[in-house]
CSV table of C-alpha atoms and ligand atoms in Angstrom, one decimal:
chain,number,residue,atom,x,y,z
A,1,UNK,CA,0.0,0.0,0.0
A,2,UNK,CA,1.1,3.3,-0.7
A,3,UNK,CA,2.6,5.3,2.2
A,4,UNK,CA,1.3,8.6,3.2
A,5,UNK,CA,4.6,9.6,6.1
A,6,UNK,CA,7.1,10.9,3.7
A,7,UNK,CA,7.9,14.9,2.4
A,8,UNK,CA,9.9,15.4,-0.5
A,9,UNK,CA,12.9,16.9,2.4
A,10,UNK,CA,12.5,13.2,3.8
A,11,UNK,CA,12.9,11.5,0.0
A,12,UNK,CA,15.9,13.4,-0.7
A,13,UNK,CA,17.4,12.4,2.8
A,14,UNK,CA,16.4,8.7,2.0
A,15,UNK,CA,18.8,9.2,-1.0
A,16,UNK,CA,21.7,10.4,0.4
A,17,UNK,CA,21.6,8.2,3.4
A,18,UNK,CA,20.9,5.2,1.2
A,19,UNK,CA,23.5,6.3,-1.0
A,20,UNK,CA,26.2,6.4,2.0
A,21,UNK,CA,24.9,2.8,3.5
A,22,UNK,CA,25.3,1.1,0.1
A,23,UNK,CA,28.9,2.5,-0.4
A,24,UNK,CA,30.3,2.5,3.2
A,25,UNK,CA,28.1,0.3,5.6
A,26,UNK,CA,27.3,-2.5,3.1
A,27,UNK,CA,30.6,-3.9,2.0
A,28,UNK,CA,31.9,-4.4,5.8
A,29,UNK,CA,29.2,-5.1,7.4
A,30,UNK,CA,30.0,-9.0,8.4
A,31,UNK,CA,33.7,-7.9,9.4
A,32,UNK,CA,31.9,-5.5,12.0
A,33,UNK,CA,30.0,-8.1,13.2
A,34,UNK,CA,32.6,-10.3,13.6
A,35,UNK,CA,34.3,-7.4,15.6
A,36,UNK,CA,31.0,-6.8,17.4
A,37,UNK,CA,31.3,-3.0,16.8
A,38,UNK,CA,30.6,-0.3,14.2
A,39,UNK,CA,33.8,1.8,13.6
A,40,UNK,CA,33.9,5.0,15.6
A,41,UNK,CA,34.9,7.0,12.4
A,42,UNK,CA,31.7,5.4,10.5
A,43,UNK,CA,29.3,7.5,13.0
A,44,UNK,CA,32.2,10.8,12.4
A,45,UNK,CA,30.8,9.9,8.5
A,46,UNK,CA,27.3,10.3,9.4
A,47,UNK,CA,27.9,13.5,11.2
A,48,UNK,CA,29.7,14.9,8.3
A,49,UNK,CA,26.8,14.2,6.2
A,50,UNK,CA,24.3,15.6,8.4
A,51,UNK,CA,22.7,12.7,9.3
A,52,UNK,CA,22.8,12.9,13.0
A,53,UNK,CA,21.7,16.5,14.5
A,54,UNK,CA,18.8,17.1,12.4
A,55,UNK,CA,17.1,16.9,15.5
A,56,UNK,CA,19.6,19.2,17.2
A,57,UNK,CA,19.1,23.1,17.3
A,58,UNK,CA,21.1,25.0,14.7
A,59,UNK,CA,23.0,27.0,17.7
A,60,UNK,CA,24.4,23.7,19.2
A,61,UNK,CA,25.6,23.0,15.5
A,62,UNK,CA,22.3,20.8,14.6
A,63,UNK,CA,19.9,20.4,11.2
A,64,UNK,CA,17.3,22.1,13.5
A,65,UNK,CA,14.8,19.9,11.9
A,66,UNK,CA,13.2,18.1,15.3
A,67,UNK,CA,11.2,15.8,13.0
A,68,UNK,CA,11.4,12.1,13.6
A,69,UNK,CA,10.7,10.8,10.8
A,70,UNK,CA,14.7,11.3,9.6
A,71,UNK,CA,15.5,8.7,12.2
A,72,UNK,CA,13.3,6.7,10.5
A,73,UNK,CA,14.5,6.9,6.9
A,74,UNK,CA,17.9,6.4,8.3
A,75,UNK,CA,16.8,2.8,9.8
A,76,UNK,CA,14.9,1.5,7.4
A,77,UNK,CA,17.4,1.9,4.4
A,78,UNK,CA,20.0,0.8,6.5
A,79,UNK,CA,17.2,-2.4,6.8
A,80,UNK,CA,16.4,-2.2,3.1
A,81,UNK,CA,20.0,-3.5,2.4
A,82,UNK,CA,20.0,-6.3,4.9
A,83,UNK,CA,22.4,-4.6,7.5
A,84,UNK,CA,22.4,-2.3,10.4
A,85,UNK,CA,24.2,0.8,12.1
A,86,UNK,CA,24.8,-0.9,15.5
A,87,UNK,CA,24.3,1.6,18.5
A,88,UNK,CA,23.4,4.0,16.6
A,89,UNK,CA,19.5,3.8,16.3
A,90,UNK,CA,19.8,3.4,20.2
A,91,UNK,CA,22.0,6.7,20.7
A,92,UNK,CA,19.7,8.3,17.8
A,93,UNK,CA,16.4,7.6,18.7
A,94,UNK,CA,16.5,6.7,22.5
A,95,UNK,CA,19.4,8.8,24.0
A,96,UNK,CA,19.8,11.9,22.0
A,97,UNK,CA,15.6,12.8,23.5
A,98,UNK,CA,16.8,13.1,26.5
A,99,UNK,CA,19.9,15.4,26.0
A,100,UNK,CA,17.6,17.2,24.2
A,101,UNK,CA,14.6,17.5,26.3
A,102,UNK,CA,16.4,17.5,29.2
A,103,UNK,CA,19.8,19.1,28.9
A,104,UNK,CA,20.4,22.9,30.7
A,105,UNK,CA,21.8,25.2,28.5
A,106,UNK,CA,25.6,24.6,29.6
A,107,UNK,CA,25.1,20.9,29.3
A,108,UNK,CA,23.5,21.7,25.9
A,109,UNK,CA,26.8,23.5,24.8
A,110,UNK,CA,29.0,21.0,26.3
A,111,UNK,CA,27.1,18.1,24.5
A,112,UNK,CA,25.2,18.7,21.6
A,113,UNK,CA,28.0,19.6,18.9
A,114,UNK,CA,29.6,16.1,20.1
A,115,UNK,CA,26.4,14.5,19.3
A,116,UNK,CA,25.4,15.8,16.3
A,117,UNK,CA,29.1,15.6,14.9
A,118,UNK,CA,28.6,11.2,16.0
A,119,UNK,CA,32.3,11.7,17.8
A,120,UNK,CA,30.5,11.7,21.0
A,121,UNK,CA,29.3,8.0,21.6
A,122,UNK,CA,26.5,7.0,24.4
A,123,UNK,CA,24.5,4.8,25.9
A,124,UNK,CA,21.6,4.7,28.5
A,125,UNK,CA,21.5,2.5,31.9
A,126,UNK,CA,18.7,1.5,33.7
A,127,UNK,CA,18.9,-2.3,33.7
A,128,UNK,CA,20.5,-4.1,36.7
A,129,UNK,CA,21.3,-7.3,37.3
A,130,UNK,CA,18.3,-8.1,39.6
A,131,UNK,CA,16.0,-5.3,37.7
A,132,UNK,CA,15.1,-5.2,34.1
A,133,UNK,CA,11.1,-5.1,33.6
A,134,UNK,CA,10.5,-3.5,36.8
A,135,UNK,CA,12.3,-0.3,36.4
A,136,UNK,CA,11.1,1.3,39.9
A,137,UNK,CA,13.2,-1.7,41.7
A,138,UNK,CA,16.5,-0.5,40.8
A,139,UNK,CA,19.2,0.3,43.5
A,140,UNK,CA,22.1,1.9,42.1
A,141,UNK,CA,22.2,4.7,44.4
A,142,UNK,CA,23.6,8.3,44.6
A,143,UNK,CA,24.3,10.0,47.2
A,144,UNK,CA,24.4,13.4,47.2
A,145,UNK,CA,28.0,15.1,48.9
A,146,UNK,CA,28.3,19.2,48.2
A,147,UNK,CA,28.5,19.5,44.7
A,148,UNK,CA,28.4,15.8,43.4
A,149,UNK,CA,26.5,12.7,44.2
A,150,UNK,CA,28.7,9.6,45.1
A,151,UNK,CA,27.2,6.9,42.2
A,152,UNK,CA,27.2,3.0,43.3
A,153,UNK,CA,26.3,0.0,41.4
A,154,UNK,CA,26.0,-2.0,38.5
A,155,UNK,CA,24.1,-1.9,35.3
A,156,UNK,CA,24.0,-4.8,32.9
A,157,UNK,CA,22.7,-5.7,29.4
A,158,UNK,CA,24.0,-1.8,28.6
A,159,UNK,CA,24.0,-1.2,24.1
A,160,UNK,CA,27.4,0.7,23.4
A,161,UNK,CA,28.6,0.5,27.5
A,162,UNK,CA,31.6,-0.7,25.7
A,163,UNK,CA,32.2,2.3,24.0
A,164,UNK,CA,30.6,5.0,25.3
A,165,UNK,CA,31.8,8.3,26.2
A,166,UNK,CA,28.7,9.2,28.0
A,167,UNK,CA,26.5,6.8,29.9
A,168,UNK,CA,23.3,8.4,31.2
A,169,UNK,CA,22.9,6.0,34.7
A,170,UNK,CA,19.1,5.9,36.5
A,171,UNK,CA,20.6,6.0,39.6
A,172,UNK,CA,18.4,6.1,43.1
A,173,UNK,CA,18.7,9.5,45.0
A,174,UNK,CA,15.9,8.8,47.5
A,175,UNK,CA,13.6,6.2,48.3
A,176,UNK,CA,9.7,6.6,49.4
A,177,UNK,CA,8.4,3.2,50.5
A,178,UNK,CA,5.2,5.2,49.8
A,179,UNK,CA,6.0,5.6,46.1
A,180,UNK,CA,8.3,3.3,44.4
A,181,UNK,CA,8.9,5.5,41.6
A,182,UNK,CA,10.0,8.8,43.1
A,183,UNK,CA,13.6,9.1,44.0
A,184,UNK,CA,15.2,8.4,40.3
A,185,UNK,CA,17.7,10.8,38.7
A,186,UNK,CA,19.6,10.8,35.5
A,187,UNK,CA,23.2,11.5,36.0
A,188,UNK,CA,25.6,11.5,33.1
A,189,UNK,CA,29.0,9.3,33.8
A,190,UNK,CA,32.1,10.4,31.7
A,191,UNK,CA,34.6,8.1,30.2
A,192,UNK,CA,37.6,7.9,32.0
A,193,UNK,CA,35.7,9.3,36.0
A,194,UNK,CA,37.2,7.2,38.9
A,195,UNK,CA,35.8,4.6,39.8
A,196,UNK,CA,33.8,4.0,36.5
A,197,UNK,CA,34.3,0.1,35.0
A,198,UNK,CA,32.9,-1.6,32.4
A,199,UNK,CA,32.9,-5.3,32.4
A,200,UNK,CA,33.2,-7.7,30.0
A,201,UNK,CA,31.5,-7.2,26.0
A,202,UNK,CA,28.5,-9.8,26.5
A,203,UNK,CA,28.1,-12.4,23.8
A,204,UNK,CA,24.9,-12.3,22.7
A,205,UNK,CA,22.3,-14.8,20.3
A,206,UNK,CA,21.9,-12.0,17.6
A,207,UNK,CA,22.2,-7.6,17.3
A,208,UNK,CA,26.2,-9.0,16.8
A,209,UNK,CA,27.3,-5.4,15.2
A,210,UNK,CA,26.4,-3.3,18.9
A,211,UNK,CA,28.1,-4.2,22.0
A,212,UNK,CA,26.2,-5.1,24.9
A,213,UNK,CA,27.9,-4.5,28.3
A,214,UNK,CA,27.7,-4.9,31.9
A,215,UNK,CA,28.5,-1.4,33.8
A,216,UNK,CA,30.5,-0.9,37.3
A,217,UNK,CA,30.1,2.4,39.4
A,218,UNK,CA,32.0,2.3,42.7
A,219,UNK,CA,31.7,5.7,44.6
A,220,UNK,CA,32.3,7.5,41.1
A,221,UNK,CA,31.6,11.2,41.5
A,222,UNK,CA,29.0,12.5,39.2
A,223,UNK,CA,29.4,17.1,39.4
A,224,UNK,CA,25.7,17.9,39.8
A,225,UNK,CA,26.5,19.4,36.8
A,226,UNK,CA,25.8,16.2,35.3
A,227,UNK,CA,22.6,16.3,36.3
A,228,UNK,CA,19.9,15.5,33.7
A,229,UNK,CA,16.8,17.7,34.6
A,230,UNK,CA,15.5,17.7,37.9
A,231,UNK,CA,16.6,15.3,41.2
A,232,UNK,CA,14.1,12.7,41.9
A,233,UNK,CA,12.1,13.2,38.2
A,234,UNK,CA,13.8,10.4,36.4
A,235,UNK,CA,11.2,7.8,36.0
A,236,UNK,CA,8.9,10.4,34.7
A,237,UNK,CA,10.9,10.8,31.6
A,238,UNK,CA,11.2,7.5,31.4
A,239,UNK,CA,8.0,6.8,31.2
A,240,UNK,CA,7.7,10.2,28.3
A,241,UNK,CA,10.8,8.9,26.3
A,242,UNK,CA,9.8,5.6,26.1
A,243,UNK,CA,7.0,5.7,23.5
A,244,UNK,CA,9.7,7.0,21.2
A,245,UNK,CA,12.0,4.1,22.0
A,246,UNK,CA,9.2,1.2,21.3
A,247,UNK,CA,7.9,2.8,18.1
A,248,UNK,CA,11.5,3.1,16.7
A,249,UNK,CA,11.8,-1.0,17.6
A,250,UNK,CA,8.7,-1.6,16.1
A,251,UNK,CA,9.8,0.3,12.6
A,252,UNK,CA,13.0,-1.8,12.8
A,253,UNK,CA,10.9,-4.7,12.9
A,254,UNK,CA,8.7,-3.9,9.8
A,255,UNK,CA,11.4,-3.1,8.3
A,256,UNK,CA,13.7,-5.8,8.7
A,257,UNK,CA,10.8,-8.9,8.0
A,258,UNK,CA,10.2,-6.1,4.2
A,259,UNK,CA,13.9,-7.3,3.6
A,260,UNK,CA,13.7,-10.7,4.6
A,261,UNK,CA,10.8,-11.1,2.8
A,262,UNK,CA,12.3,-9.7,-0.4
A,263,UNK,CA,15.7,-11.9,-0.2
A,264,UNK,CA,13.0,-14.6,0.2
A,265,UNK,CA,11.5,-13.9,-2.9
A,266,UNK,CA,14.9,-13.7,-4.6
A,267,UNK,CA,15.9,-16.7,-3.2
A,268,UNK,CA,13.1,-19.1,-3.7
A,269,UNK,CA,12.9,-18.0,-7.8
A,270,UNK,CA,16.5,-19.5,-7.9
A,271,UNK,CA,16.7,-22.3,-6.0
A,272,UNK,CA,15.4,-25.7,-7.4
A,273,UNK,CA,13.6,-28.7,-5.6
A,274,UNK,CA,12.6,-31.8,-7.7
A,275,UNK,CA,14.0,-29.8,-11.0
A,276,UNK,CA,11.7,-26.5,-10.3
A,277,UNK,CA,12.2,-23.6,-8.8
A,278,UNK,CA,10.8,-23.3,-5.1
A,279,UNK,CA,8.9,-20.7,-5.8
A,280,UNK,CA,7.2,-23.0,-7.9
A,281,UNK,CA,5.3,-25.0,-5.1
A,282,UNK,CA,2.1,-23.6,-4.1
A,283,UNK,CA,3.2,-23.2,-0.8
A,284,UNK,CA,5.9,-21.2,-1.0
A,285,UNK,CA,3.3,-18.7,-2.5
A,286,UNK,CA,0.9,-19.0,0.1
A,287,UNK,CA,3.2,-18.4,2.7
A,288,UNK,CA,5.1,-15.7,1.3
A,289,UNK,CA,1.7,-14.3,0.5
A,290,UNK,CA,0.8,-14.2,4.4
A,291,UNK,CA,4.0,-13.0,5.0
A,292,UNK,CA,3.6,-10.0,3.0
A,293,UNK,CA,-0.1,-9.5,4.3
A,294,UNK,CA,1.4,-9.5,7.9
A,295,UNK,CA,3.8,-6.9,7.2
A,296,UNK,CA,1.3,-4.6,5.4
A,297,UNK,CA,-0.7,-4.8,8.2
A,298,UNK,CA,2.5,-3.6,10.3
A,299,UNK,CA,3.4,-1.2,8.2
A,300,UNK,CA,0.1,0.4,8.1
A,301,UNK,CA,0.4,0.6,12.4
A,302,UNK,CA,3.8,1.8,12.4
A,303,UNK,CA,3.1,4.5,9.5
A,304,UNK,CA,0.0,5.6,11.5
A,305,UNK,CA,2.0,5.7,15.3
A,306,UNK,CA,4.9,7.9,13.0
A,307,UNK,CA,2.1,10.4,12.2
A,308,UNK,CA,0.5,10.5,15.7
A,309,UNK,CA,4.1,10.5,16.9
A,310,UNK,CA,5.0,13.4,14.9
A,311,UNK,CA,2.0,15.5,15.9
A,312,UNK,CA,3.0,14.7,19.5
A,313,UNK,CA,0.0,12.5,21.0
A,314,UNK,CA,1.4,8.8,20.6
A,315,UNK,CA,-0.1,7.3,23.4
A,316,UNK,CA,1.9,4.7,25.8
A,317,UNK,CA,-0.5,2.4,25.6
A,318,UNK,CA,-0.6,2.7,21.7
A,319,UNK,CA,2.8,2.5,21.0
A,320,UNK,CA,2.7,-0.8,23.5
A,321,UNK,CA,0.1,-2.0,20.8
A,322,UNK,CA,2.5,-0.6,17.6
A,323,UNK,CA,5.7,-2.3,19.5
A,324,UNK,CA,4.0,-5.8,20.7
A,325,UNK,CA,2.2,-6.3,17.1
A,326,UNK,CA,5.3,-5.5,15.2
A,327,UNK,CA,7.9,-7.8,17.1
A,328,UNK,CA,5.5,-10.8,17.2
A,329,UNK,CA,5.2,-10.6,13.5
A,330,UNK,CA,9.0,-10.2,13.0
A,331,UNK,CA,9.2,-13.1,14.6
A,332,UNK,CA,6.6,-14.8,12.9
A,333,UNK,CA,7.9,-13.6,9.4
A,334,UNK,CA,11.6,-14.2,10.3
A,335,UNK,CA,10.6,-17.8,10.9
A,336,UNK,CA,8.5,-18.5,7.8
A,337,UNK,CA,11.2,-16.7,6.1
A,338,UNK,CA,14.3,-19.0,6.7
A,339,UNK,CA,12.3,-22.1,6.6
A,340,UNK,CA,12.1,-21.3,2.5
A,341,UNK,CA,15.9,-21.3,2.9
A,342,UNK,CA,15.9,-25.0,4.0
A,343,UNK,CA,19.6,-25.6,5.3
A,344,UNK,CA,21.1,-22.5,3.7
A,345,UNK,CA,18.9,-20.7,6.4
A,346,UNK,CA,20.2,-22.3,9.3
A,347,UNK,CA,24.2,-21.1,8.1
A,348,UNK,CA,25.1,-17.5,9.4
A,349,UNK,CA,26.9,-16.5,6.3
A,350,UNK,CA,22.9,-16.3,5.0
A,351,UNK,CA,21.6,-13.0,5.9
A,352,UNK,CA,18.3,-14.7,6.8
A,353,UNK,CA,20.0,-16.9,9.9
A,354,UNK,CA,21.2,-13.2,11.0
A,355,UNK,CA,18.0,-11.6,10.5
A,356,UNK,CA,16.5,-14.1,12.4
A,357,UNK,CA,18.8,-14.0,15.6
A,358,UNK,CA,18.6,-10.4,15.3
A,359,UNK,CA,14.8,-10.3,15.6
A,360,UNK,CA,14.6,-12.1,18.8
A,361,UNK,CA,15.6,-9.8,21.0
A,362,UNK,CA,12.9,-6.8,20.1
A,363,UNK,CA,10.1,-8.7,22.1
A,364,UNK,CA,12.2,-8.3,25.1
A,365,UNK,CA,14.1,-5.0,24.6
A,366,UNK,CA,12.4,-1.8,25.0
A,367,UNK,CA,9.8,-3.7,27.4
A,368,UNK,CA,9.0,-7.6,27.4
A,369,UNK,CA,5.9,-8.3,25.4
A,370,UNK,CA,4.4,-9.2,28.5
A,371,UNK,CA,5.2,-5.6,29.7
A,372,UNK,CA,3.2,-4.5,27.1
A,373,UNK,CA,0.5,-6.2,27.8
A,374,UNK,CA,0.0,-4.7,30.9
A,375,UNK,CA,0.2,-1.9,30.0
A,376,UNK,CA,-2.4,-2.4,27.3
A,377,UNK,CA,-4.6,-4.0,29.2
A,378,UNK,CA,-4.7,-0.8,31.6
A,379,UNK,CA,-6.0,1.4,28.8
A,380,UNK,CA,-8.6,-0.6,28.8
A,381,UNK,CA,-9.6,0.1,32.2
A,382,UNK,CA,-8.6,-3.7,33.9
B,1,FAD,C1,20.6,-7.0,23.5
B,1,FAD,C2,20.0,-6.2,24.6
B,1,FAD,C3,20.2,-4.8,24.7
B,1,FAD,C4,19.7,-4.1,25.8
B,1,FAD,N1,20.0,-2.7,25.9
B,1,FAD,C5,19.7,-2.1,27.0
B,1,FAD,C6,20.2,-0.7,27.2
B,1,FAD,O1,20.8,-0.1,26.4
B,1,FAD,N2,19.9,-0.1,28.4
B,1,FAD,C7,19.1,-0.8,29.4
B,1,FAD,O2,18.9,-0.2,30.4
B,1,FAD,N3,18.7,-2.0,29.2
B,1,FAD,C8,18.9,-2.7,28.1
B,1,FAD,N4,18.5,-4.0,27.9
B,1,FAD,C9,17.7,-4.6,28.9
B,1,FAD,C10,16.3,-4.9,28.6
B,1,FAD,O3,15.6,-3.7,28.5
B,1,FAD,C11,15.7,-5.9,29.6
B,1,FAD,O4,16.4,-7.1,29.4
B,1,FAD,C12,14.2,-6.0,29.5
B,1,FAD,O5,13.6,-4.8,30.0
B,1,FAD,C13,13.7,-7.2,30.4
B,1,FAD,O6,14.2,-7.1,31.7
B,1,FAD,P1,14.9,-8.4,32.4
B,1,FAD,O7,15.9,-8.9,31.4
B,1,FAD,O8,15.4,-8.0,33.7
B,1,FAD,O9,13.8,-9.5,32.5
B,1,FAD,P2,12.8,-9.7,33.7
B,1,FAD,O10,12.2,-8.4,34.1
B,1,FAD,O11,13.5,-10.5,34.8
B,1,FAD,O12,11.7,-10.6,33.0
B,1,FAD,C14,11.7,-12.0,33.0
B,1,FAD,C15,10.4,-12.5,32.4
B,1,FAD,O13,9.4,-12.2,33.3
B,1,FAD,C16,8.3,-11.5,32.6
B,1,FAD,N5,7.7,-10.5,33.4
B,1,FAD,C17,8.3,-9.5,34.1
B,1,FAD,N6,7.4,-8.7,34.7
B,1,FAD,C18,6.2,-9.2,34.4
B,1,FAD,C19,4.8,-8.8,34.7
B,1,FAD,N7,4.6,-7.8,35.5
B,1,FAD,N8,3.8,-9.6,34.2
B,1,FAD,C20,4.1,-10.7,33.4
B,1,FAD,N9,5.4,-11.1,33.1
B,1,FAD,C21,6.4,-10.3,33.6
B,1,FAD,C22,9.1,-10.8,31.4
B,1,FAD,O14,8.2,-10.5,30.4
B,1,FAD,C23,10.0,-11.9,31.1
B,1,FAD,O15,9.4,-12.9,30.2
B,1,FAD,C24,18.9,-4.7,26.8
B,1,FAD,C25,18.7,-6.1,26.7
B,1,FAD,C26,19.2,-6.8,25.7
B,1,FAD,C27,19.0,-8.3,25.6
């Protein structure tokens, strides 16, 4: 179906950055994975080009263009040709919000041109060992001491804490037994502060090309300076932030089961069974047929949620609709997918096998489809 999201502005972007992933993401894709990490100088690229502060003000050296739907174009033609840009979407479309939404005007000086420019790397740390889904539960504390607060504990499952120069921590400044969300605050640890370690790169199932990491704090002093917005406010922007974060899975999702769906099709047309081509069989039609009639229907929620979230009144519950839907039918479509492949789809050096590791992970990150369901099911009043 034709899509309804896109200006001219947005077609022109889609050229240029599709232009830059076929020429400089595409050819060394598999060595990244195999390294775990996208090149620091490859997000230095996108900067050059433009393609990471269109969000940001002009003044701090930005597009000034706070319109989402660049981030967008920027995944899914990164999707189109079967690879990704690691940390980025996460340091895109989940950190850079908060910098800018939250950020006082020195911070905003200090870190925006960094940002935009992609030679200032980041990542975001709520998860902790013993809290994932129930964000209020977390216990890395900080204390506040004149003018810094003395940061302990650990984060884990952290995308880019490998590499990143700036980790915003959810850290607990005060705890009401009355209210089990008050007391969180966003503090911004540097590369490099004492007492700041990063633990070993974990090996994960799929998402091979971004690092995942566990994080250490041990009585690291965070300048108030660091502060993110105001003490105690933290899980309040969470909870504002994060319909971004699960709509921007969700158009990864569609995105990624269009591509796997096309290098099915391309696939099954050359490869024979019993002296025909597999895309001969009258099941390979039907179920690339309900494939394709999954991902319209995705499409058409994620291209709706864009609009709503562009206008400003994406609901949480809706995008926990947009997000759940989405990542169940990767799934789905990832599966019926690499079946077609036989064997071949079962070897990693088939983008497929990747595809389908990769697409595991979105019903857990960005809140557990279960998580979602919850909070669904509130909306509608139970
Ligand atoms: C590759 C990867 C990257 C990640 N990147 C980041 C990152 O950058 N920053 C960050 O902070 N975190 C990150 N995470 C963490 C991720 O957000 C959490 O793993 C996720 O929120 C789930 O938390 P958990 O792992 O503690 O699972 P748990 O909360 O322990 O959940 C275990 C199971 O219990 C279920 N469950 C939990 N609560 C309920 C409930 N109320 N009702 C029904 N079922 C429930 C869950 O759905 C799940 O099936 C990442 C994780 C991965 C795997």
């Amino acid at each position: 179906m034709r899509r309804d999201v896109f200006t001219d502005d947005h077609e022109a972007f889609r050229e240029l950055v599709g232009d830059f992933v076929t020429k400089e993401v595409v050819p060394h894709f598999s060595s990244w994975e195999e390294a775990g990490q996208v090149p620091r100088e490859v997000f230095a690229r996108l900067g050059d080009l433009g393609a990471l502060g269109t969000a940001i003000p002009e003044e701090y050296g930005g597009g000034g263009q706070a319109d989402y739907r660049y981030n967008v174009v920027l995944q899914e033609e990164a999707a189109r040709r079967l690879v990704n840009l690691g940390t980025l979407r996460t340091q895109l479309d989940i950190i850079l919000p908060y910098f800018l939404e939250y950020a006082n005007e020195e911070q905003r000086r200090r870190w925006l041109p960094g940002l935009g420019a992609g030679t200032l790397l980041t990542a975001i740390a709520m998860t902790e060992p013993d809290t994932g889904s129930d964000l209020a539960g977390m216990r890395t504390s900080a204390v506040r001491d004149g003018d810094t607060y003395v940061l302990n504990g650990a984060k884990t499952f952290i995308t880019g804490g490998i590499h990143a120069d700036l980790v915003i921590v959810v850290a607990r400044t005060a705890t009401d037994p009355a209210n089990r969300r008050a007391g969180l605050t966003l503090l911004v640890v540097e590369d490099g502060m004492p007492g700041f370690s990063r633990g070993k790169k974990l090996e994960k199932l799929g998402q091979r090309a971004q690092d995942t990491a566990e994080l250490h704090f041990s009585d690291v002093r965070v300048p108030v300076a660091n502060r993110l917005g105001d003490e105690g406010a933290a899980f309040g922007y969470l909870g504002h932030n994060l319909p971004q974060e699960r709509l921007t899975i969700a158009i990864g999702s569609v995105a990624q089961s269009s591509a796997a769906l096309q290098a099915t099709i391309d696939y099954v047309k050359q490869r024979k069974a019993f002296g025909t081509p597999v895309a001969s069989f009258q099941n390979t039609k039907f179920e690339l047929a309900a494939v394709s009639t999954e991902i319209e229907a995705g499409q058409a929620m994620v291209d709706r949620a864009i609009l709503e979230h562009v206008r400003g009144d994406l609901s949480s519950a809706d995008a926990a609709r947009v997000k759940l839907f989405c990542t169940e039918m990767q799934s789905r479509v990832m599966d019926r997918c690499l079946q077609l492949f036989g064997g071949y789809g079962y070897i990693l050096e088939y983008p497929i096998a990747r595809m389908y590791a990769d697409a595991r992970v979105t019903r857990i990150y960005g809140g557990t489809s279960e998580v979602l369901k919850t909070i669904i099911s509130k909306s509608l009043g139970l």
